[in-house]
mmCIF file of C-alpha atoms and ligand atoms in Angstrom:
data_model
loop_
_atom_site.group_PDB
_atom_site.id
_atom_site.type_symbol
_atom_site.label_atom_id
_atom_site.label_comp_id
_atom_site.label_asym_id
_atom_site.label_seq_id
_atom_site.Cartn_x
_atom_site.Cartn_y
_atom_site.Cartn_z
ATOM 1 C CA MET A 1 200.868 -24.590 -240.366
ATOM 2 C CA LYS A 2 197.532 -23.130 -239.377
ATOM 3 C CA ALA A 3 196.324 -19.540 -239.296
ATOM 4 C CA LEU A 4 193.321 -17.768 -237.855
ATOM 5 C CA VAL A 5 191.657 -15.260 -240.173
ATOM 6 C CA ILE A 6 189.503 -12.698 -238.354
ATOM 7 C CA ILE A 7 187.057 -11.166 -240.822
ATOM 8 C CA ASP A 8 185.829 -7.574 -240.453
ATOM 9 C CA LEU A 9 185.449 -7.378 -236.659
ATOM 10 C CA GLN A 10 184.677 -3.670 -236.985
ATOM 11 C CA ASN A 11 182.446 -1.322 -234.997
ATOM 12 C CA ASP A 12 179.930 -0.848 -237.819
ATOM 13 C CA PHE A 13 179.135 -4.597 -237.804
ATOM 14 C CA ILE A 14 178.647 -4.690 -234.029
ATOM 15 C CA PRO A 15 175.451 -3.562 -232.196
ATOM 16 C CA GLY A 16 175.535 0.244 -232.206
ATOM 17 C CA GLY A 17 177.139 0.311 -235.681
ATOM 18 C CA SER A 18 175.486 1.249 -238.978
ATOM 19 C CA LEU A 19 175.288 -2.326 -240.341
ATOM 20 C CA ALA A 20 175.109 -4.151 -237.020
ATOM 21 C CA VAL A 21 174.995 -7.946 -237.043
ATOM 22 C CA HIS A 22 172.766 -9.315 -234.273
ATOM 23 C CA GLY A 23 174.989 -10.728 -231.511
ATOM 24 C CA GLY A 24 178.148 -9.523 -233.256
ATOM 25 C CA ASP A 25 179.561 -8.357 -229.907
ATOM 26 C CA GLU A 26 179.155 -11.829 -228.348
ATOM 27 C CA ILE A 27 181.844 -13.417 -230.518
ATOM 28 C CA VAL A 28 184.631 -11.021 -229.533
ATOM 29 C CA PRO A 29 185.569 -12.762 -226.233
ATOM 30 C CA ILE A 30 185.476 -16.148 -228.018
ATOM 31 C CA ILE A 31 187.876 -14.848 -230.694
ATOM 32 C CA ASN A 32 190.176 -13.408 -228.014
ATOM 33 C CA GLU A 33 190.298 -16.845 -226.342
ATOM 34 C CA LEU A 34 191.074 -18.617 -229.624
ATOM 35 C CA GLN A 35 194.020 -16.621 -230.813
ATOM 36 C CA HIS A 36 196.766 -18.296 -228.765
ATOM 37 C CA LYS A 37 195.982 -21.631 -230.446
ATOM 38 C CA PHE A 38 197.325 -20.434 -233.818
ATOM 39 C CA ASP A 39 200.784 -20.018 -235.357
ATOM 40 C CA LEU A 40 199.610 -16.918 -237.193
ATOM 41 C CA VAL A 41 196.680 -14.536 -236.760
ATOM 42 C CA ILE A 42 195.654 -12.100 -239.478
ATOM 43 C CA ALA A 43 192.622 -9.858 -239.948
ATOM 44 C CA THR A 44 190.660 -8.226 -242.736
ATOM 45 C CA GLN A 45 189.061 -4.810 -242.655
ATOM 46 C CA ASP A 46 186.211 -3.534 -244.820
ATOM 47 C CA TRP A 47 187.562 -0.121 -245.893
ATOM 48 C CA HIS A 48 185.300 1.903 -248.178
ATOM 49 C CA PRO A 49 185.625 5.417 -249.603
ATOM 50 C CA LEU A 50 182.564 7.625 -248.906
ATOM 51 C CA ASP A 51 181.482 7.447 -252.551
ATOM 52 C CA HIS A 52 181.502 3.628 -252.623
ATOM 53 C CA SER A 53 179.010 2.087 -255.038
ATOM 54 C CA SER A 54 177.749 -0.439 -252.444
ATOM 55 C CA PHE A 55 176.155 2.386 -250.414
ATOM 56 C CA ALA A 56 172.423 2.923 -251.111
ATOM 57 C CA GLU A 57 173.009 6.618 -250.453
ATOM 58 C CA ASN A 58 175.101 6.840 -253.638
ATOM 59 C CA HIS A 59 172.218 5.626 -255.851
ATOM 60 C CA SER A 60 169.292 7.989 -256.246
ATOM 61 C CA GLY A 61 166.015 6.097 -256.266
ATOM 62 C CA ASN A 62 167.267 2.920 -254.568
ATOM 63 C CA LYS A 63 166.745 1.840 -250.985
ATOM 64 C CA GLU A 64 168.971 0.098 -248.449
ATOM 65 C CA PHE A 65 169.055 -3.718 -248.859
ATOM 66 C CA GLU A 66 167.695 -3.503 -252.409
ATOM 67 C CA VAL A 67 169.633 -5.654 -254.915
ATOM 68 C CA ILE A 68 170.673 -3.982 -258.178
ATOM 69 C CA LYS A 69 172.950 -4.926 -261.087
ATOM 70 C CA LEU A 70 176.291 -3.172 -260.917
ATOM 71 C CA ASN A 71 178.605 -3.775 -263.898
ATOM 72 C CA GLY A 72 176.725 -6.991 -264.583
ATOM 73 C CA ILE A 73 176.825 -8.453 -261.069
ATOM 74 C CA ASP A 74 174.268 -8.466 -258.251
ATOM 75 C CA GLN A 75 174.944 -5.820 -255.627
ATOM 76 C CA THR A 76 173.052 -5.453 -252.360
ATOM 77 C CA LEU A 77 172.854 -1.771 -251.437
ATOM 78 C CA TRP A 78 174.063 -1.279 -247.884
ATOM 79 C CA PRO A 79 173.808 1.532 -245.388
ATOM 80 C CA VAL A 80 176.985 3.624 -245.282
ATOM 81 C CA HIS A 81 179.480 1.500 -243.311
ATOM 82 C CA CYS A 82 183.207 1.074 -242.658
ATOM 83 C CA VAL A 83 184.201 4.390 -244.192
ATOM 84 C CA GLN A 84 187.988 4.695 -244.305
ATOM 85 C CA ASN A 85 189.431 6.125 -241.061
ATOM 86 C CA SER A 86 186.008 6.432 -239.390
ATOM 87 C CA LYS A 87 185.212 5.044 -235.944
ATOM 88 C CA GLY A 88 182.854 2.547 -237.587
ATOM 89 C CA ALA A 89 185.734 1.114 -239.618
ATOM 90 C CA ALA A 90 187.941 0.603 -236.556
ATOM 91 C CA PHE A 91 188.195 -2.846 -234.980
ATOM 92 C CA SER A 92 186.025 -3.497 -231.950
ATOM 93 C CA PRO A 93 187.865 -1.976 -228.959
ATOM 94 C CA GLU A 94 187.245 -5.300 -227.153
ATOM 95 C CA LEU A 95 189.252 -7.256 -229.750
ATOM 96 C CA ASN A 96 192.717 -8.235 -228.583
ATOM 97 C CA SER A 97 194.895 -7.212 -231.532
ATOM 98 C CA GLU A 98 198.315 -8.046 -230.049
ATOM 99 C CA LYS A 99 198.691 -11.229 -232.108
ATOM 100 C CA ILE A 100 197.395 -9.821 -235.414
ATOM 101 C CA GLU A 101 200.462 -9.789 -237.692
ATOM 102 C CA ALA A 102 198.877 -8.307 -240.802
ATOM 103 C CA ILE A 103 195.671 -6.566 -241.826
ATOM 104 C CA PHE A 104 194.288 -6.904 -245.350
ATOM 105 C CA ARG A 105 191.954 -4.112 -246.433
ATOM 106 C CA LYS A 106 189.246 -4.544 -249.052
ATOM 107 C CA GLY A 107 186.428 -2.577 -250.654
ATOM 108 C CA THR A 108 188.709 0.380 -251.345
ATOM 109 C CA ASN A 109 187.796 0.609 -255.060
ATOM 110 C CA LYS A 110 184.575 2.621 -255.290
ATOM 111 C CA GLU A 111 183.481 0.800 -258.460
ATOM 112 C CA ILE A 112 183.251 -2.692 -256.974
ATOM 113 C CA ASP A 113 182.394 -4.377 -253.688
ATOM 114 C CA SER A 114 184.645 -6.899 -252.059
ATOM 115 C CA TYR A 115 183.184 -9.434 -249.642
ATOM 116 C CA SER A 116 186.061 -11.902 -249.660
ATOM 117 C CA GLY A 117 189.389 -11.113 -248.038
ATOM 118 C CA PHE A 118 191.097 -12.562 -251.146
ATOM 119 C CA TYR A 119 189.380 -10.966 -254.177
ATOM 120 C CA ASP A 120 186.810 -8.361 -255.163
ATOM 121 C CA ASN A 121 183.333 -9.651 -256.078
ATOM 122 C CA ALA A 122 184.188 -9.924 -259.798
ATOM 123 C CA HIS A 123 187.457 -11.769 -259.012
ATOM 124 C CA LEU A 124 189.431 -9.154 -260.932
ATOM 125 C CA LYS A 125 191.892 -8.002 -258.295
ATOM 126 C CA SER A 126 193.634 -9.905 -255.531
ATOM 127 C CA THR A 127 194.329 -8.388 -252.110
ATOM 128 C CA GLY A 128 197.579 -10.371 -251.914
ATOM 129 C CA LEU A 129 196.279 -12.434 -248.979
ATOM 130 C CA SER A 130 196.687 -15.785 -250.724
ATOM 131 C CA GLY A 131 200.313 -15.114 -251.669
ATOM 132 C CA TYR A 132 201.083 -13.804 -248.179
ATOM 133 C CA LEU A 133 199.722 -16.933 -246.499
ATOM 134 C CA LYS A 134 201.478 -19.291 -248.942
ATOM 135 C CA ASP A 135 204.760 -17.441 -248.434
ATOM 136 C CA LYS A 136 204.363 -18.002 -244.675
ATOM 137 C CA GLY A 137 203.827 -21.744 -245.242
ATOM 138 C CA VAL A 138 200.199 -21.719 -244.109
ATOM 139 C CA THR A 139 198.064 -24.590 -245.413
ATOM 140 C CA LYS A 140 195.094 -24.617 -243.052
ATOM 141 C CA LEU A 141 192.876 -21.600 -242.435
ATOM 142 C CA TYR A 142 190.311 -21.137 -239.692
ATOM 143 C CA PHE A 143 187.741 -18.392 -240.164
ATOM 144 C CA CYS A 144 185.808 -16.272 -237.683
ATOM 145 C CA GLY A 145 184.312 -12.767 -237.571
ATOM 146 C CA LEU A 146 181.526 -10.949 -239.424
ATOM 147 C CA ALA A 147 179.343 -11.410 -241.279
ATOM 148 C CA ALA A 148 178.950 -15.191 -241.551
ATOM 149 C CA ASP A 149 176.736 -15.088 -244.658
ATOM 150 C CA TYR A 150 178.773 -12.458 -246.531
ATOM 151 C CA CYS A 151 182.427 -11.755 -245.945
ATOM 152 C CA VAL A 152 183.198 -14.898 -243.930
ATOM 153 C CA TYR A 153 181.398 -17.143 -246.426
ATOM 154 C CA TYR A 154 182.987 -15.589 -249.547
ATOM 155 C CA SER A 155 186.428 -15.678 -247.925
ATOM 156 C CA ILE A 156 186.074 -19.400 -247.185
ATOM 157 C CA MET A 157 184.958 -20.181 -250.741
ATOM 158 C CA ASP A 158 187.948 -18.259 -252.165
ATOM 159 C CA ALA A 159 190.331 -19.941 -249.701
ATOM 160 C CA LEU A 160 189.176 -23.378 -250.913
ATOM 161 C CA ASN A 161 189.623 -22.246 -254.524
ATOM 162 C CA GLU A 162 193.144 -21.120 -253.689
ATOM 163 C CA GLY A 163 193.950 -24.620 -252.431
ATOM 164 C CA PHE A 164 193.853 -24.003 -248.667
ATOM 165 C CA GLU A 165 192.034 -26.176 -246.181
ATOM 166 C CA ALA A 166 189.322 -23.891 -244.835
ATOM 167 C CA ILE A 167 187.336 -24.309 -241.642
ATOM 168 C CA LEU A 168 184.587 -22.137 -240.219
ATOM 169 C CA ILE A 169 184.446 -21.732 -236.427
ATOM 170 C CA GLU A 170 180.692 -21.529 -236.112
ATOM 171 C CA ASP A 171 180.392 -20.061 -232.617
ATOM 172 C CA ALA A 172 182.884 -17.321 -233.549
ATOM 173 C CA THR A 173 180.736 -15.821 -236.313
ATOM 174 C CA LYS A 174 177.242 -14.278 -236.660
ATOM 175 C CA ALA A 175 175.087 -13.864 -239.756
ATOM 176 C CA ILE A 176 173.077 -10.948 -241.150
ATOM 177 C CA SER A 177 170.455 -13.439 -242.440
ATOM 178 C CA GLU A 178 169.981 -16.878 -240.826
ATOM 179 C CA GLU A 179 168.477 -18.284 -244.068
ATOM 180 C CA LYS A 180 171.455 -17.143 -246.100
ATOM 181 C CA PHE A 181 173.799 -18.639 -243.503
ATOM 182 C CA ILE A 182 172.097 -22.063 -243.735
ATOM 183 C CA GLU A 183 172.703 -22.050 -247.512
ATOM 184 C CA ALA A 184 176.249 -20.754 -247.030
ATOM 185 C CA LYS A 185 177.097 -23.645 -244.666
ATOM 186 C CA LYS A 186 175.791 -26.192 -247.189
ATOM 187 C CA ASP A 187 177.956 -24.573 -249.882
ATOM 188 C CA ILE A 188 181.051 -24.631 -247.655
ATOM 189 C CA LEU A 189 180.619 -28.354 -246.922
ATOM 190 C CA ARG A 190 179.886 -29.156 -250.587
ATOM 191 C CA ALA A 191 183.071 -27.350 -251.634
ATOM 192 C CA GLY A 192 185.172 -29.390 -249.192
ATOM 193 C CA GLY A 193 185.375 -26.932 -246.303
ATOM 194 C CA GLY A 194 184.852 -27.778 -242.642
ATOM 195 C CA ILE A 195 182.661 -26.426 -239.844
ATOM 196 C CA ILE A 196 183.587 -26.775 -236.164
ATOM 197 C CA ILE A 197 182.932 -25.080 -232.836
ATOM 198 C CA SER A 198 185.743 -23.424 -230.887
ATOM 199 C CA LYS A 199 185.809 -26.147 -228.183
ATOM 200 C CA GLU A 200 186.955 -28.661 -230.808
ATOM 201 C CA LEU A 201 190.237 -26.790 -231.348
ATOM 202 C CA ASP A 202 193.285 -28.130 -229.532
HETATM 203 C C1 LIG B 1 180.136 -7.092 -245.171
HETATM 204 C C2 LIG B 1 178.224 -6.326 -246.197
HETATM 205 C C3 LIG B 1 178.915 -5.264 -246.733
HETATM 206 C C4 LIG B 1 180.771 -8.126 -244.286
HETATM 207 C C5 LIG B 1 180.841 -6.042 -245.705
HETATM 208 O O1 LIG B 1 181.830 -7.840 -243.686
HETATM 209 O O2 LIG B 1 180.207 -9.240 -244.184
HETATM 210 N N1 LIG B 1 178.833 -7.234 -245.434
HETATM 211 N N2 LIG B 1 180.228 -5.127 -246.480
HETATM 212 ZN ZN1 LIG B 2 181.254 -3.344 -247.032
#
């Protein structure tokens, strides 16, 4: 059984938002078109408290997009984004959410960032997504949403590690950095994942 995983299609990642991904709005109609082709559709939501340690604002002396060490791991410092219950954290109003059966929230612990929908960045705590999908009998996961080089990429790598087939729908995602996305795609293929375009889905 195959499921569609829609990663972080939230206002703050769409033009007009605080961490806007270029062209992020263009993928919404594609994702709306795709959904009926899947047995199950689920979504993730980046969901930070205001004092989250990934926000540059919470580190005096550091700037946005600077990389620092946080508890021993690299952390990019982001503009304030996807604050719990804010408009920026809400899904794009253009996204059809009728088929979304469950929403997995991440990034709620202020001490650690969480790019993947499965685990935090130190792989200490699971969101429960893997167990949920296995319980539903899902074996094949298709990924879309934002951002291609961060949350989509890390989710795919974790999905492969969890034993799922994992496929990126390339025209249904957009990257923050094109260079990072090129490397991310190589990594996905090397790890046994797939990359397709939405037209290839039956
Ligand atoms: C994301 C940076 C920070 C993402 C989330 O959804 O790709 N990127 N938080
Ligand atoms: Zn975030």
